[in-house]
XYZ file of N, CA and C in Angstrom:
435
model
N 0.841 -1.183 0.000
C 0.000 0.000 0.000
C 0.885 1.245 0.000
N 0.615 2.647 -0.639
C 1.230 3.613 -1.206
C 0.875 4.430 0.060
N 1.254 5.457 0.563
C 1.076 5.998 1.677
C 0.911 7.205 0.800
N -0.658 7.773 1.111
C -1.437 8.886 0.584
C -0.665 10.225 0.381
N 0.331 10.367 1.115
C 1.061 11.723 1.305
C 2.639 11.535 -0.083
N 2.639 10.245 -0.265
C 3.474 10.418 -0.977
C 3.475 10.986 -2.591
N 4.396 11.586 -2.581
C 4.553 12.302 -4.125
C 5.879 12.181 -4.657
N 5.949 12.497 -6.149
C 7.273 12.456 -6.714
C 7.941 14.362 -6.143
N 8.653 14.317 -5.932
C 9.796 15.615 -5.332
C 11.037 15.756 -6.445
N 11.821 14.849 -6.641
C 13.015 15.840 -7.309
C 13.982 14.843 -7.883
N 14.510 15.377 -8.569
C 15.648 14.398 -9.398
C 17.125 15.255 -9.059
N 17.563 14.254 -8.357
C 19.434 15.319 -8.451
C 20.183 14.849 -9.741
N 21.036 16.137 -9.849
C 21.871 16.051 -10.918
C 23.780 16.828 -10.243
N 24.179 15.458 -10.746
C 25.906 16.046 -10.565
C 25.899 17.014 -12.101
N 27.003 18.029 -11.406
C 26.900 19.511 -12.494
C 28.550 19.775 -12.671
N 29.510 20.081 -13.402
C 30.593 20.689 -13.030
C 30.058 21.852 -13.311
N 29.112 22.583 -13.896
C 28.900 24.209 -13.940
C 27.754 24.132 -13.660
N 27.048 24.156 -12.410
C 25.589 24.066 -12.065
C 24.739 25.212 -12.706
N 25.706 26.417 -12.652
C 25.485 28.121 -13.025
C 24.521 27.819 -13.806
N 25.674 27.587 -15.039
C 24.892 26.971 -16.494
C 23.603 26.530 -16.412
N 23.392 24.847 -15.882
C 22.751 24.235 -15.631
C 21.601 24.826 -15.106
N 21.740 25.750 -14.020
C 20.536 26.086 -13.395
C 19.659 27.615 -14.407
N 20.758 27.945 -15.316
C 20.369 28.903 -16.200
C 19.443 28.023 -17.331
N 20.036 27.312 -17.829
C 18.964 26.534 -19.074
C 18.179 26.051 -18.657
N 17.626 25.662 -17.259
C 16.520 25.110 -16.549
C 15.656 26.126 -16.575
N 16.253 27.321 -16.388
C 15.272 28.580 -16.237
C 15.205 28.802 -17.393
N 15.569 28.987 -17.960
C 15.668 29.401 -19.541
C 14.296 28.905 -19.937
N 14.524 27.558 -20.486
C 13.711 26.826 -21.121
C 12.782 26.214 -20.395
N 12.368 25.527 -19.270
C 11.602 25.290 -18.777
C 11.210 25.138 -17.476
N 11.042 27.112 -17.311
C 10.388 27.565 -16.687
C 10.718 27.035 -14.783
N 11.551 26.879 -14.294
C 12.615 26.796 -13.215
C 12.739 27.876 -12.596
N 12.535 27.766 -11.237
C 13.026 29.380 -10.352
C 13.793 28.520 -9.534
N 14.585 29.389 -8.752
C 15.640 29.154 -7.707
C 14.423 29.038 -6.717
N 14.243 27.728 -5.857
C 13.468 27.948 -4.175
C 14.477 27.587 -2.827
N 15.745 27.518 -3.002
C 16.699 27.145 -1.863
C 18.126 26.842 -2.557
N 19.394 27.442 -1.498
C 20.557 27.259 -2.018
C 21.173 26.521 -0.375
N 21.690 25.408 -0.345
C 21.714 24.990 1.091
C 23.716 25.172 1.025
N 24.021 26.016 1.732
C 25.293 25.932 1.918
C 26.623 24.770 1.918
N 27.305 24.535 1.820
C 27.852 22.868 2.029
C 29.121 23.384 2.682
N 29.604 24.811 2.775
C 31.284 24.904 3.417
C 31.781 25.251 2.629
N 33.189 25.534 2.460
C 34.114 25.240 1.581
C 33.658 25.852 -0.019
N 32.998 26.684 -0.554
C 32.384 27.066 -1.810
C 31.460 26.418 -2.262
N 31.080 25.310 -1.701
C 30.260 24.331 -2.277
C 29.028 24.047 -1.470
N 27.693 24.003 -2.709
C 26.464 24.654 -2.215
C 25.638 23.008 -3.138
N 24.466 22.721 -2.687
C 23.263 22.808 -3.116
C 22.161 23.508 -3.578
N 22.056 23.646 -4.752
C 21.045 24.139 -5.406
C 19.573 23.462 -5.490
N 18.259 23.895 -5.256
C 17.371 23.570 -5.858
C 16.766 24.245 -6.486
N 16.595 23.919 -7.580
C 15.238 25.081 -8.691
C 14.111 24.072 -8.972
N 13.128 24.696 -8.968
C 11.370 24.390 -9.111
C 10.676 24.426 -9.673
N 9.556 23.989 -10.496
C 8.415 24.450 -11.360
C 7.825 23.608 -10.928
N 6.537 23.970 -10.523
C 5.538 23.166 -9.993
C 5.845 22.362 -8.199
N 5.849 21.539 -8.316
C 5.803 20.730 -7.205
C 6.888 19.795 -7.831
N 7.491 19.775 -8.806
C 9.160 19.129 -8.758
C 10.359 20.133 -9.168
N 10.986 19.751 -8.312
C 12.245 20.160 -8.117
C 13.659 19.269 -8.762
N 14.638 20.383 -9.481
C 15.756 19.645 -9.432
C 16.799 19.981 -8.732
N 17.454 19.174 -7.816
C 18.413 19.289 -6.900
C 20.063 18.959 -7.798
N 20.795 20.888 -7.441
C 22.230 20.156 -8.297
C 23.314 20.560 -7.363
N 24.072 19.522 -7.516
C 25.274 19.263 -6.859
C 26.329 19.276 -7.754
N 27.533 20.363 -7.357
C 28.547 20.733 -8.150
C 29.624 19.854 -7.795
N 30.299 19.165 -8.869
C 31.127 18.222 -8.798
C 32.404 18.548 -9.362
N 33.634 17.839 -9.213
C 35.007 18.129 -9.765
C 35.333 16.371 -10.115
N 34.502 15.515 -10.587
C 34.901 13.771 -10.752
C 35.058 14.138 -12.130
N 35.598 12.838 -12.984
C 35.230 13.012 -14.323
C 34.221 11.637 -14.399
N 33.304 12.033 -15.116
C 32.645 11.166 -16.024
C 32.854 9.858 -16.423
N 32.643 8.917 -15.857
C 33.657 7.091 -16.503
C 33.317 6.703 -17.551
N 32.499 7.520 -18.516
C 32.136 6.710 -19.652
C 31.952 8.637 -20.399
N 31.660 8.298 -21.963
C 31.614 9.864 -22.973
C 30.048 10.072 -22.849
N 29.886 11.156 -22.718
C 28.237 11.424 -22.663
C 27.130 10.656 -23.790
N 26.263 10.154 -23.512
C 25.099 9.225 -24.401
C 24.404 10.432 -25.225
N 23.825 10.068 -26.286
C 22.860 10.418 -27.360
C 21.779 10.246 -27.091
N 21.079 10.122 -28.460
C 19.778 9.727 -28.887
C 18.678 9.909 -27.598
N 18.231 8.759 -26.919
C 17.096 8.916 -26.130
C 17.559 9.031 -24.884
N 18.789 8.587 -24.561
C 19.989 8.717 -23.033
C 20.061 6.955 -23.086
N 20.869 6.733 -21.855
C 21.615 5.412 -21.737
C 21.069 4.203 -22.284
N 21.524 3.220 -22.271
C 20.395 2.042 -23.073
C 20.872 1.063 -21.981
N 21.595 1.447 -20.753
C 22.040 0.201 -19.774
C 21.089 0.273 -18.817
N 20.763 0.022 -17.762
C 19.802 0.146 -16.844
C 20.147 1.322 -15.416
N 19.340 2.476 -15.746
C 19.876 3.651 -15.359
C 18.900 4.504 -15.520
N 18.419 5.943 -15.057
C 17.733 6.752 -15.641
C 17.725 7.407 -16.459
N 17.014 7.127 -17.838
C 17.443 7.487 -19.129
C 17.005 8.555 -19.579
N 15.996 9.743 -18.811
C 16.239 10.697 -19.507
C 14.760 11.657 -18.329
N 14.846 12.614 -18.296
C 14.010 13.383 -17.670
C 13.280 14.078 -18.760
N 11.434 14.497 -19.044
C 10.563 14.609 -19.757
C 9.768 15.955 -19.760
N 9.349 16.812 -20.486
C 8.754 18.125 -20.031
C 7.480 17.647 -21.259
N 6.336 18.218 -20.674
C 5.270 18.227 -21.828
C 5.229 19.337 -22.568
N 4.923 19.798 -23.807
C 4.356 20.895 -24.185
C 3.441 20.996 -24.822
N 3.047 22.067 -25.485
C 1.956 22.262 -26.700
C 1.970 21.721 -27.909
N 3.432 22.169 -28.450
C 4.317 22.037 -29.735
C 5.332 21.960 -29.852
N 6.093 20.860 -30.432
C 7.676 20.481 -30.081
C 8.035 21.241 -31.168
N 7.798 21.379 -32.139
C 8.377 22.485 -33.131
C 8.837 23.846 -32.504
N 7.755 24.153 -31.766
C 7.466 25.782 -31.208
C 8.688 26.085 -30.595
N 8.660 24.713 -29.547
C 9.638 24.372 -28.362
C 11.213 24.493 -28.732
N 11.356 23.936 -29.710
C 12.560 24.044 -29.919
C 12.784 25.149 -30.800
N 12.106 25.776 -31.478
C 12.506 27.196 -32.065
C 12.751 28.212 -31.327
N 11.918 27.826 -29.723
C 12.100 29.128 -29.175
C 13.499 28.588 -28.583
N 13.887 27.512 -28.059
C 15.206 27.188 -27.539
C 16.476 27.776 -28.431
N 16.065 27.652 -29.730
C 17.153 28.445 -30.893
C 18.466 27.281 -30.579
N 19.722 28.025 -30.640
C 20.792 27.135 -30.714
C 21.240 26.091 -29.054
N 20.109 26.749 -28.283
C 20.582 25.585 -27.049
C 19.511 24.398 -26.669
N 19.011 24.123 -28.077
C 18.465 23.032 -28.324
C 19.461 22.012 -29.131
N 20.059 21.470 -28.475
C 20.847 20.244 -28.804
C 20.369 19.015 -29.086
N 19.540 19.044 -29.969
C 18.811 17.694 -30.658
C 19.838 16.446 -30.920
N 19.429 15.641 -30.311
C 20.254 13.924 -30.153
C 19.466 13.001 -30.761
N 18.131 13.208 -30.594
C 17.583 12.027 -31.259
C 15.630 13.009 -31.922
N 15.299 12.874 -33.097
C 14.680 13.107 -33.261
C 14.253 14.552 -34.203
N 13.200 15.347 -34.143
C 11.588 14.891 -33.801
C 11.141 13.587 -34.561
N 10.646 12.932 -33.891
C 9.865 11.624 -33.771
C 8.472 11.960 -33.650
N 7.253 10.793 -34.758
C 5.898 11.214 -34.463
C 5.895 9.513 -34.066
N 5.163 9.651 -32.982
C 4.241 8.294 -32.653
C 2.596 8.020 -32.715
N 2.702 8.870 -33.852
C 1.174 8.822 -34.608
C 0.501 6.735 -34.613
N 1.246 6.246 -34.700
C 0.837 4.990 -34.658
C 0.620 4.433 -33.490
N 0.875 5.227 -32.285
C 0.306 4.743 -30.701
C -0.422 5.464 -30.060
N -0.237 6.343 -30.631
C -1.450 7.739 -29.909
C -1.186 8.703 -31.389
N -2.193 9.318 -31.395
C -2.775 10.338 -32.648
C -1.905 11.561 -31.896
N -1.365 12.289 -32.719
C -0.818 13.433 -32.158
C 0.524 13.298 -31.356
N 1.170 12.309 -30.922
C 2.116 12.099 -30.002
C 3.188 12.778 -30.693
N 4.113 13.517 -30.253
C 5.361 13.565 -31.477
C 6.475 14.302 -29.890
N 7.738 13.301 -30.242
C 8.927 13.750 -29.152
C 10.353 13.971 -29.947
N 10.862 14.777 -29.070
C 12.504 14.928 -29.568
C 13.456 15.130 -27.946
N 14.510 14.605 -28.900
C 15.209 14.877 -27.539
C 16.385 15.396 -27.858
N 17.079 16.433 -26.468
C 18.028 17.129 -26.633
C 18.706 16.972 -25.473
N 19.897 17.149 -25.513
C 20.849 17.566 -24.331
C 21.180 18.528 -23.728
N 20.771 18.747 -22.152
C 21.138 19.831 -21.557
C 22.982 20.601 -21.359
N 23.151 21.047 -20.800
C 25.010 21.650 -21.156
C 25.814 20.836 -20.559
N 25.421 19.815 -19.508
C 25.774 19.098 -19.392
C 26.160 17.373 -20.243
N 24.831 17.418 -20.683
C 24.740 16.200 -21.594
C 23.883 15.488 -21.265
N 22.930 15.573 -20.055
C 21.840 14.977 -19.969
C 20.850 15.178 -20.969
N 20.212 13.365 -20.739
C 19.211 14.208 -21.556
C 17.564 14.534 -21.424
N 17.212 14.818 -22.379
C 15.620 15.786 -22.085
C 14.808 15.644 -22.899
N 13.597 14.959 -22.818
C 12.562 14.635 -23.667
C 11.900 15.420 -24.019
N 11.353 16.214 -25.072
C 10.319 17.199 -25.035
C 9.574 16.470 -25.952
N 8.023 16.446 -25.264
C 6.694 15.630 -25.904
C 5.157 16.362 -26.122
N 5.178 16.014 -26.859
C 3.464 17.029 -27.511
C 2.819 15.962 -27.655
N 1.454 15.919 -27.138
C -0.226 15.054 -27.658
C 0.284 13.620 -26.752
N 1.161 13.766 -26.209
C 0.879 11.964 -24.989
C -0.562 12.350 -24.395
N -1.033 10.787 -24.332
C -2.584 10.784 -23.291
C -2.243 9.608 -22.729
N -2.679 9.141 -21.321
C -2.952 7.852 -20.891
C -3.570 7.075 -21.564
N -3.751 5.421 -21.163
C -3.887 4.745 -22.262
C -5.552 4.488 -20.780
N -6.703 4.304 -22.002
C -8.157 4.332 -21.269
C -8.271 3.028 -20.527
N -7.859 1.879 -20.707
C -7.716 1.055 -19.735
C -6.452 0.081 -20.035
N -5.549 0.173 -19.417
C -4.353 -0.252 -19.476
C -3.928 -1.481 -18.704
N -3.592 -2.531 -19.443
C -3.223 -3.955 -18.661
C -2.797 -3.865 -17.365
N -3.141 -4.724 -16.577
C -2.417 -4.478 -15.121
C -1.350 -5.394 -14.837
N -1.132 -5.027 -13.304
C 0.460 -5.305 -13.572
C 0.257 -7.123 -13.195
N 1.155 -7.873 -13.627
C 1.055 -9.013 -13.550
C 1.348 -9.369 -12.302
């Protein structure tokens, strides 16, 4: 049983330039600063917000053990990519202009839902970012086995 109070909250992200990071969040989709938690030493926690999720970034100095992924993000078992809805993925990425870093796509999934159409891009980091127009839930959907 799911305990009524629970909700989804936030996804962290390791950053070597959070700055950045927390700028194209605002930039493009719509992100305010709601807390900077001190850590010592120059080094802070960030969270920025839209809505009721938050992304939490943590500024790092590691390198990377593998070259940043493409297309849709990792294909190993991992979290492969964080999702924003919009109106119009065309729109979306015109207004992004050149810090729309398209990796995989626009894609229509007119053959699973009418209207569906996604692309994905990479944030300055290299994560990546789904942007999706016309998804709907499916009206009664198999349950879980």
């Amino acid at each position: 049983m799911v305990t009524r109070s629970l909700r989804f909250v936030h996804v962290a992200i390791n950053c070597k330039d959070p700055v950045t990071v927390e700028r194209f969040y605002t930039k493009h989709f719509g992100f305010e600063r709601a807390r900077v938690a001190d850590l010592g030493g120059g080094k802070q926690i960030v969270f920025i917000r839209s809505g009721h999720v938050y992304l939490e970034m943590f500024q790092t100095d590691a390198v990377a053990p593998h070259a940043p992924v493409g297309g849709d993000g990792p294909q190993y078992p991992c979290w492969r990519h964080i999702a924003f809805q919009v109106d119009d993925v065309e729109a979306k990425l015109a207004e992004m202009g050149e810090d729309a870093r398209v990796t995989l796509g626009p894609m229509s999934f007119d053959s699973f839902i009418p209207g569906w159409k996604t692309v994905w891009v990479a944030d300055p980091e290299g994560n990546i970012i789904e942007i999706s127009q016309g998804y709907v839930d499916q009206d009664d959907p198999p349950r879980l086995p």
